[in-house]
Tab-separated table of C-alpha atoms and ligand atoms in Angstrom:
chain	number	residue	atom	x	y	z
A	1	MET	CA	20.877	-0.916	-81.813
A	2	SER	CA	20.860	-4.243	-80.081
A	3	ASP	CA	23.506	-3.017	-77.612
A	4	LEU	CA	21.057	-0.279	-76.548
A	5	GLN	CA	18.474	-2.959	-76.049
A	6	ALA	CA	20.946	-4.870	-73.867
A	7	LEU	CA	21.705	-1.716	-71.857
A	8	ARG	CA	18.013	-1.103	-71.379
A	9	GLU	CA	17.373	-4.571	-70.060
A	10	LYS	CA	20.431	-4.517	-67.837
A	11	TYR	CA	19.558	-1.214	-66.137
A	12	LEU	CA	15.824	-1.848	-65.858
A	13	ALA	CA	16.645	-5.165	-64.163
A	14	GLN	CA	19.114	-3.481	-61.777
A	15	ILE	CA	16.605	-0.778	-60.909
A	16	GLU	CA	13.975	-3.384	-60.238
A	17	ALA	CA	16.398	-5.287	-58.021
A	18	ALA	CA	17.566	-2.247	-56.015
A	19	GLU	CA	16.387	-2.754	-52.431
A	20	ASP	CA	17.040	0.693	-51.049
A	21	GLU	CA	17.743	4.314	-51.912
A	22	ALA	CA	21.538	3.794	-51.952
A	23	ALA	CA	21.300	0.913	-54.413
A	24	VAL	CA	19.046	2.959	-56.712
A	25	GLU	CA	21.537	5.832	-56.616
A	26	LYS	CA	24.338	3.472	-57.555
A	27	VAL	CA	22.450	2.356	-60.656
A	28	ARG	CA	21.690	5.951	-61.548
A	29	ILE	CA	25.365	6.888	-61.429
A	30	ALA	CA	26.371	3.823	-63.452
A	31	ALA	CA	23.831	4.653	-66.157
A	32	LEU	CA	23.181	8.390	-66.173
A	33	GLY	CA	25.992	9.882	-64.068
A	34	LYS	CA	28.666	12.049	-65.673
A	35	LYS	CA	30.668	8.977	-66.517
A	36	GLY	CA	27.655	6.714	-66.750
A	37	GLU	CA	27.389	4.251	-69.547
A	38	ILE	CA	24.492	6.005	-71.276
A	39	SER	CA	26.003	9.476	-70.818
A	40	LEU	CA	29.248	8.306	-72.437
A	41	LYS	CA	27.287	6.903	-75.328
A	42	MET	CA	25.573	10.273	-75.781
A	43	ARG	CA	28.982	11.866	-76.169
A	44	THR	CA	29.822	9.657	-79.134
A	45	LEU	CA	26.917	11.231	-81.065
A	46	GLY	CA	29.151	14.113	-82.190
A	47	LYS	CA	31.348	11.840	-84.207
A	48	MET	CA	28.466	10.323	-86.086
A	49	SER	CA	27.080	11.227	-89.470
A	50	PRO	CA	23.922	13.372	-89.284
A	51	GLU	CA	21.918	10.402	-90.439
A	52	GLU	CA	23.172	8.093	-87.821
A	53	ARG	CA	22.951	10.790	-85.186
A	54	ARG	CA	19.270	11.281	-85.789
A	55	THR	CA	18.307	7.674	-85.234
A	56	VAL	CA	20.828	6.818	-82.536
A	57	GLY	CA	20.270	10.161	-80.808
A	58	ALA	CA	16.535	9.641	-80.660
A	59	ALA	CA	16.967	6.098	-79.378
A	60	LEU	CA	19.488	7.204	-76.729
A	61	ASN	CA	17.228	10.028	-75.570
A	62	ALA	CA	14.347	7.644	-75.269
A	63	LEU	CA	16.481	5.183	-73.360
A	64	ARG	CA	17.769	7.882	-71.003
A	65	ASP	CA	14.212	9.083	-70.306
A	66	GLU	CA	12.981	5.588	-69.724
A	67	ILE	CA	15.784	4.758	-67.295
A	68	ASP	CA	15.296	8.075	-65.532
A	69	ALA	CA	11.555	7.443	-65.157
A	70	ALA	CA	12.186	3.921	-63.906
A	71	ILE	CA	14.590	5.267	-61.280
A	72	ARG	CA	12.056	7.830	-60.095
A	73	ALA	CA	9.311	5.234	-59.937
A	74	ARG	CA	11.541	2.862	-57.980
A	75	ARG	CA	12.477	5.590	-55.524
A	76	GLU	CA	8.865	6.405	-54.935
A	77	ALA	CA	7.975	2.744	-54.459
A	78	LEU	CA	10.777	2.305	-51.962
A	79	ALA	CA	9.680	5.385	-50.004
A	80	ASP	CA	6.089	4.149	-49.988
A	81	ALA	CA	7.155	0.742	-48.730
A	82	ALA	CA	9.280	2.276	-45.988
A	83	LEU	CA	6.386	4.450	-44.848
A	84	ALA	CA	3.987	1.528	-44.889
A	85	LYS	CA	6.406	-0.474	-42.784
A	86	ARG	CA	6.767	2.339	-40.264
A	87	LEU	CA	3.020	2.809	-40.038
A	88	GLU	CA	2.655	-0.893	-39.424
A	89	LYS	CA	5.149	-0.777	-36.590
A	90	GLU	CA	3.952	2.451	-35.052
A	91	TRP	CA	0.329	1.522	-35.109
A	92	LEU	CA	-1.443	2.532	-31.945
A	93	ASP	CA	-4.745	1.255	-30.594
A	94	VAL	CA	-6.152	4.255	-28.805
A	95	THR	CA	-9.053	2.177	-27.481
A	96	LEU	CA	-6.736	0.041	-25.312
A	97	PRO	CA	-7.133	0.574	-21.569
A	98	ALA	CA	-4.313	2.569	-19.971
A	99	ARG	CA	-1.444	0.590	-18.447
A	100	PRO	CA	-2.047	-0.081	-14.766
A	101	ARG	CA	0.054	2.124	-12.513
A	102	PRO	CA	1.418	0.523	-9.371
A	103	ALA	CA	-0.623	1.772	-6.431
A	104	GLY	CA	0.059	1.272	-2.745
A	105	THR	CA	-2.430	-0.290	-0.361
A	106	VAL	CA	-3.745	0.667	3.036
A	107	HIS	CA	-2.240	-1.557	5.751
A	108	PRO	CA	-4.768	-3.729	7.614
A	109	VAL	CA	-3.751	-2.024	10.883
A	110	SER	CA	-4.640	1.394	9.451
A	111	GLN	CA	-7.867	0.035	7.993
A	112	VAL	CA	-8.940	-1.677	11.219
A	113	THR	CA	-8.066	1.435	13.235
A	114	GLU	CA	-10.409	3.418	10.982
A	115	GLU	CA	-13.101	0.768	11.412
A	116	ILE	CA	-12.786	0.887	15.211
A	117	VAL	CA	-12.851	4.683	15.254
A	118	ALA	CA	-15.948	4.672	13.033
A	119	ILE	CA	-17.819	2.341	15.399
A	120	PHE	CA	-16.915	4.189	18.598
A	121	ALA	CA	-17.615	7.545	16.981
A	122	GLU	CA	-21.143	6.296	16.440
A	123	LEU	CA	-21.288	5.467	20.161
A	124	GLY	CA	-20.273	9.022	21.054
A	125	PHE	CA	-16.527	8.570	21.681
A	126	SER	CA	-14.021	11.069	20.346
A	127	VAL	CA	-10.375	10.387	19.519
A	128	ALA	CA	-7.538	11.375	21.895
A	129	GLU	CA	-3.789	11.024	21.537
A	130	GLY	CA	-0.630	10.853	23.596
A	131	PRO	CA	3.120	10.498	23.021
A	132	GLN	CA	4.807	7.164	22.339
A	133	VAL	CA	7.815	8.136	24.425
A	134	GLU	CA	6.089	8.562	27.757
A	135	SER	CA	7.251	9.482	31.231
A	136	ASP	CA	7.114	6.572	33.632
A	137	TRP	CA	4.729	8.614	35.736
A	138	TYR	CA	2.037	8.593	33.028
A	139	ASN	CA	2.812	5.048	31.931
A	140	PHE	CA	2.916	3.580	35.468
A	141	ASP	CA	2.571	5.743	38.617
A	142	ALA	CA	-0.570	7.597	37.564
A	143	LEU	CA	-2.119	4.245	36.678
A	144	ASN	CA	-1.628	2.995	40.219
A	145	ILE	CA	1.592	1.140	39.416
A	146	PRO	CA	4.130	2.648	41.835
A	147	PRO	CA	7.861	1.947	41.515
A	148	HIS	CA	8.725	-1.637	42.491
A	149	HIS	CA	5.166	-2.794	41.821
A	150	PRO	CA	5.390	-6.299	40.303
A	151	ALA	CA	3.206	-5.168	37.353
A	152	ARG	CA	6.148	-3.123	36.067
A	153	GLN	CA	7.997	-6.376	35.426
A	154	GLU	CA	5.033	-7.962	33.609
A	155	PHE	CA	5.162	-5.331	30.901
A	156	ASP	CA	8.628	-6.122	29.422
A	157	THR	CA	9.206	-2.386	29.235
A	158	PHE	CA	11.709	-0.649	26.954
A	159	TYR	CA	13.395	2.088	29.007
A	160	MET	CA	14.855	5.168	27.347
A	161	HIS	CA	18.569	5.534	27.850
A	162	ARG	CA	19.638	8.294	30.217
A	163	ALA	CA	23.111	9.743	30.247
A	164	GLU	CA	24.783	9.989	33.623
A	165	GLY	CA	23.762	13.181	35.369
A	166	ASP	CA	20.576	13.532	33.288
A	167	ASP	CA	17.993	14.262	35.954
A	168	ARG	CA	14.923	14.451	33.752
A	169	PRO	CA	12.238	11.999	34.887
A	170	PRO	CA	12.733	8.471	33.498
A	171	HIS	CA	10.978	7.790	30.212
A	172	VAL	CA	9.785	4.593	28.544
A	173	LEU	CA	8.316	3.540	25.232
A	174	ARG	CA	4.716	3.407	26.389
A	175	THR	CA	3.723	-0.189	27.101
A	176	HIS	CA	0.023	0.511	26.607
A	177	THR	CA	-2.319	3.320	25.578
A	178	SER	CA	-3.589	3.690	29.165
A	179	PRO	CA	-1.445	6.807	29.888
A	180	VAL	CA	-3.707	8.609	27.410
A	181	GLN	CA	-6.524	8.093	29.950
A	182	ILE	CA	-4.655	10.332	32.380
A	183	ARG	CA	-3.762	12.918	29.738
A	184	ALA	CA	-7.367	13.067	28.524
A	185	MET	CA	-8.753	13.409	32.055
A	186	GLU	CA	-6.278	16.220	32.769
A	187	ALA	CA	-7.217	17.991	29.542
A	188	HIS	CA	-11.002	17.601	29.611
A	189	GLY	CA	-12.117	16.559	33.102
A	190	ALA	CA	-15.379	14.684	33.573
A	191	PRO	CA	-17.693	13.624	32.013
A	192	ILE	CA	-15.580	12.204	29.224
A	193	ARG	CA	-15.830	9.608	26.482
A	194	ILE	CA	-12.700	9.024	24.427
A	195	ILE	CA	-10.824	6.362	22.516
A	196	ALA	CA	-7.072	6.558	21.910
A	197	PRO	CA	-5.592	4.434	19.135
A	198	GLY	CA	-1.828	4.157	18.801
A	199	ARG	CA	1.441	2.294	18.914
A	200	VAL	CA	2.700	0.567	22.031
A	201	TYR	CA	5.905	-1.326	22.784
A	202	ARG	CA	6.901	-4.428	24.721
A	203	SER	CA	9.927	-6.655	24.438
A	204	ASP	CA	8.124	-9.763	23.194
A	205	TYR	CA	8.163	-11.766	19.939
A	206	ASP	CA	6.172	-14.780	18.710
A	207	GLN	CA	3.205	-15.623	16.468
A	208	THR	CA	0.852	-13.316	18.403
A	209	HIS	CA	3.371	-10.830	19.882
A	210	THR	CA	5.631	-8.217	18.287
A	211	PRO	CA	7.765	-5.621	20.096
A	212	MET	CA	5.644	-2.852	18.553
A	213	PHE	CA	1.904	-3.311	18.263
A	214	HIS	CA	-1.301	-1.276	18.364
A	215	GLN	CA	-3.982	-0.664	20.945
A	216	VAL	CA	-7.114	1.387	21.253
A	217	GLU	CA	-7.763	2.705	24.705
A	218	GLY	CA	-11.337	3.452	25.679
A	219	LEU	CA	-12.461	5.614	28.579
A	220	ALA	CA	-15.970	6.598	29.641
A	221	ILE	CA	-16.481	8.592	32.842
A	222	ASP	CA	-19.797	9.896	34.109
A	223	ARG	CA	-21.840	9.891	37.304
A	224	ASP	CA	-23.406	6.480	37.019
A	225	ILE	CA	-21.489	4.397	34.524
A	226	SER	CA	-21.333	0.729	35.526
A	227	MET	CA	-19.803	-2.589	34.550
A	228	ALA	CA	-23.042	-3.355	32.684
A	229	ASN	CA	-22.408	-0.372	30.387
A	230	LEU	CA	-18.897	-1.698	29.770
A	231	LYS	CA	-20.161	-5.149	28.808
A	232	TRP	CA	-22.846	-3.755	26.520
A	233	THR	CA	-20.394	-1.387	24.837
A	234	LEU	CA	-17.855	-4.143	24.147
A	235	GLU	CA	-20.473	-6.587	22.873
A	236	GLU	CA	-22.015	-3.942	20.684
A	237	PHE	CA	-18.574	-3.074	19.361
A	238	CYS	CA	-17.722	-6.700	18.497
A	239	ARG	CA	-21.035	-7.244	16.731
A	240	ALA	CA	-20.472	-4.171	14.568
A	241	PHE	CA	-16.805	-4.890	13.991
A	242	PHE	CA	-16.969	-8.529	12.937
A	243	GLU	CA	-20.171	-8.199	10.882
A	244	VAL	CA	-20.852	-11.899	11.327
A	245	ASP	CA	-23.870	-13.476	13.009
A	246	HIS	CA	-21.845	-15.486	15.427
A	247	VAL	CA	-19.009	-14.160	17.539
A	248	GLU	CA	-18.615	-15.580	20.987
A	249	LEU	CA	-17.054	-13.480	23.725
A	250	ARG	CA	-15.758	-14.719	27.057
A	251	PHE	CA	-15.467	-12.266	29.953
A	252	ARG	CA	-12.827	-13.480	32.373
A	253	ALA	CA	-12.287	-11.982	35.806
A	254	SER	CA	-8.784	-10.553	35.858
A	255	HIS	CA	-6.578	-8.026	37.545
A	256	PHE	CA	-5.100	-4.695	36.495
A	257	PRO	CA	-3.770	-2.163	39.003
A	258	PHE	CA	-5.703	0.614	37.227
A	259	THR	CA	-9.158	-1.012	37.214
A	260	GLU	CA	-11.302	-2.624	39.889
A	261	PRO	CA	-13.038	-4.927	39.144
A	262	SER	CA	-11.242	-6.014	35.966
A	263	ALA	CA	-12.124	-8.329	33.131
A	264	GLU	CA	-10.291	-9.681	30.143
A	265	VAL	CA	-12.223	-10.552	27.020
A	266	ASP	CA	-11.425	-13.470	24.752
A	267	ILE	CA	-13.022	-14.324	21.453
A	268	ARG	CA	-13.730	-17.826	20.133
A	269	CYS	CA	-11.560	-18.782	17.179
A	270	SER	CA	-9.935	-21.669	15.339
A	271	TRP	CA	-6.380	-22.072	14.054
A	272	GLU	CA	-7.152	-25.277	12.197
A	273	GLY	CA	-4.949	-26.056	9.195
A	274	GLY	CA	-2.886	-22.928	9.826
A	275	GLN	CA	-5.966	-20.793	9.124
A	276	LEU	CA	-7.298	-18.343	11.651
A	277	LYS	CA	-11.099	-18.204	11.783
A	278	VAL	CA	-13.308	-16.187	14.090
A	279	GLY	CA	-16.520	-17.502	15.696
A	280	GLU	CA	-15.751	-21.215	15.500
A	281	GLY	CA	-13.303	-23.770	16.924
A	282	ASP	CA	-12.046	-24.507	20.428
A	283	ASP	CA	-9.459	-21.771	20.874
A	284	TRP	CA	-9.794	-18.385	22.545
A	285	MET	CA	-7.799	-15.311	21.618
A	286	GLU	CA	-7.472	-12.525	24.159
A	287	ILE	CA	-8.431	-9.233	22.526
A	288	LEU	CA	-8.737	-6.763	25.371
A	289	GLY	CA	-8.369	-5.870	29.016
A	290	SER	CA	-10.990	-3.767	30.776
A	291	GLY	CA	-12.589	-2.766	34.046
A	292	MET	CA	-13.965	0.019	36.206
A	293	VAL	CA	-11.440	2.835	36.525
A	294	HIS	CA	-9.661	2.674	39.907
A	295	PRO	CA	-10.365	5.663	42.197
A	296	LYS	CA	-6.641	6.374	42.438
A	297	VAL	CA	-6.460	6.676	38.655
A	298	LEU	CA	-9.333	9.161	38.630
A	299	GLU	CA	-7.512	11.135	41.276
A	300	ALA	CA	-4.276	11.107	39.295
A	301	GLY	CA	-6.258	12.506	36.362
A	302	GLY	CA	-7.684	15.266	38.575
A	303	ILE	CA	-11.206	13.814	38.790
A	304	ASP	CA	-13.047	13.380	42.079
A	305	PRO	CA	-13.811	9.660	42.552
A	306	ASN	CA	-16.613	10.467	44.974
A	307	GLU	CA	-18.490	12.171	42.208
A	308	TRP	CA	-17.457	10.295	39.087
A	309	GLN	CA	-16.906	6.734	37.974
A	310	GLY	CA	-16.456	4.923	34.706
A	311	PHE	CA	-14.945	2.147	32.670
A	312	ALA	CA	-11.793	1.740	30.605
A	313	PHE	CA	-10.560	-0.834	28.157
A	314	GLY	CA	-7.511	-1.543	26.009
A	315	LEU	CA	-8.136	-3.375	22.726
A	316	GLY	CA	-5.442	-5.075	20.634
A	317	ILE	CA	-5.896	-3.638	17.131
A	318	ASP	CA	-3.531	-6.067	15.420
A	319	ARG	CA	-5.293	-9.065	16.922
A	320	LEU	CA	-8.656	-7.759	15.789
A	321	ALA	CA	-7.180	-7.417	12.294
A	322	MET	CA	-5.847	-10.987	12.435
A	323	LEU	CA	-9.240	-12.317	13.490
A	324	LYS	CA	-11.351	-10.323	11.058
A	325	TYR	CA	-9.178	-10.853	7.998
A	326	GLY	CA	-7.847	-14.338	8.834
A	327	ILE	CA	-4.173	-13.386	9.076
A	328	PRO	CA	-2.490	-16.153	11.069
A	329	ASP	CA	0.852	-14.545	11.989
A	330	LEU	CA	1.211	-11.142	13.621
A	331	ARG	CA	4.895	-10.891	12.672
A	332	SER	CA	3.966	-10.739	8.969
A	333	PHE	CA	2.240	-7.380	9.660
A	334	PHE	CA	5.569	-5.643	10.051
A	335	GLU	CA	7.770	-7.354	7.472
A	336	SER	CA	6.836	-4.978	4.595
A	337	ASP	CA	6.540	-7.881	2.143
A	338	LEU	CA	4.949	-6.364	-0.977
A	339	ARG	CA	3.083	-9.565	-1.838
A	340	TRP	CA	1.573	-9.635	1.651
A	341	LEU	CA	0.669	-5.948	1.490
A	342	LYS	CA	-1.007	-6.440	-1.911
A	343	HIS	CA	-2.950	-9.420	-0.635
A	344	TYR	CA	-4.112	-8.098	2.721
A	345	GLY	CA	-3.996	-4.362	1.984
A	346	PHE	CA	-6.980	-2.180	1.175
A	347	ALA	CA	-7.653	0.261	-1.637
A	348	ALA	CA	-7.440	3.881	-0.598
A	349	LEU	CA	-11.135	4.359	-1.330
A	350	ASP	CA	-12.327	1.536	0.957
A	351	ILE	CA	-13.184	4.025	3.667
A	352	PRO	CA	-14.901	2.224	6.516
A	353	THR	CA	-18.243	3.565	7.671
A	354	LEU	CA	-20.919	1.842	9.715
A	355	HIS	CA	-23.666	2.326	7.136
A	356	GLY	CA	-21.463	1.674	4.076
A	357	GLY	CA	-20.096	-1.570	5.513
A	358	LEU	CA	-16.790	-1.885	7.322
A	359	GLY	CA	-13.815	-3.545	5.679
A	360	ARG	CA	-14.185	-5.481	2.408
B	401	LIG	N1	-3.559	-1.399	29.558
B	401	LIG	C1	-3.940	-2.781	29.651
B	401	LIG	C2	-2.955	-3.632	28.830
B	401	LIG	O1	-2.294	-3.111	27.987
B	401	LIG	C3	-5.316	-3.009	29.094
B	401	LIG	C4	-6.353	-2.313	29.880
B	401	LIG	C5	-6.760	-1.009	29.571
B	401	LIG	C6	-6.970	-2.937	30.955
B	401	LIG	C7	-7.746	-0.391	30.305
B	401	LIG	C8	-7.938	-2.326	31.711
B	401	LIG	C9	-8.319	-1.036	31.366
B	401	LIG	O2	-2.844	-4.806	29.041
């Protein structure tokens, strides 16, 4: 009898110690399998006397049932533990906020262009467009800059390559948005009030110049438009655009072949400590050229200068963006540095309107 007791203790201990399903199965085979220790013992019953068989048989049956039950219980416990462990690991907090998805930003040039368009739209200007690869007639001749005029040199123009024998008119990357004046006059005649934002190109590169940059052309033609209207329009624009109490403008007499008289406008700013600030300091940044449209330009656009007159201006969009958002280097605008774009970029829903507030 005592050897049954020993078997019982041995197998119960092994079952208890089994750490996984495979270990439990091993114990089961050792004890209750076809050649298991307890099964073999059962087979010896036949050789026993009926007396002995009754007692030993009953004890063996009881032992087999007990071991079998212990194995089942252990299996269940192991399965429960495994499930609990999985649930622990796969636990999900459905109240957590969703993971942020990377979103692009709106480039300051695009944002500022929208701001400018919003302001001039309020003043009754509509948007016009022209090609970036422009014939030299639109870019120069029509704007009173004939061939060999010294102003052609001042522009650092990129000329389009022409194969030998190609007799199409020479083309350039437009050096300013002014050719859109001519195109708009041709298309709509007078009176007219348009702005034309877009890319322009000049071979130039430093902190405030890049070979590609952005301008907005403005053109207003009517019967009695004067220089005073020009000044008011530009001042009104700057007040709305900068949304600060104090911006100081400086109108400087200047010269452009396509306007007479002409004025350039600078804005007071400071570069102190590598930071660009508008409205303070002792520096001036040129932001636009302007003037009364030259009679020859009106003529080139098919408008009679004896009947009509008006003003035009060309604003540097990138420089306005630098000033408004304190971006000290123009070159950084076009380097596509993601950190820069994240920092200075705008969310897609920051749509500029005059009443809703422009910019940030
Ligand atoms: N086109 C000139 C420039 O790019 C700016 C300008 C436009 C000046 C219209 C006068 C009138 O420098």
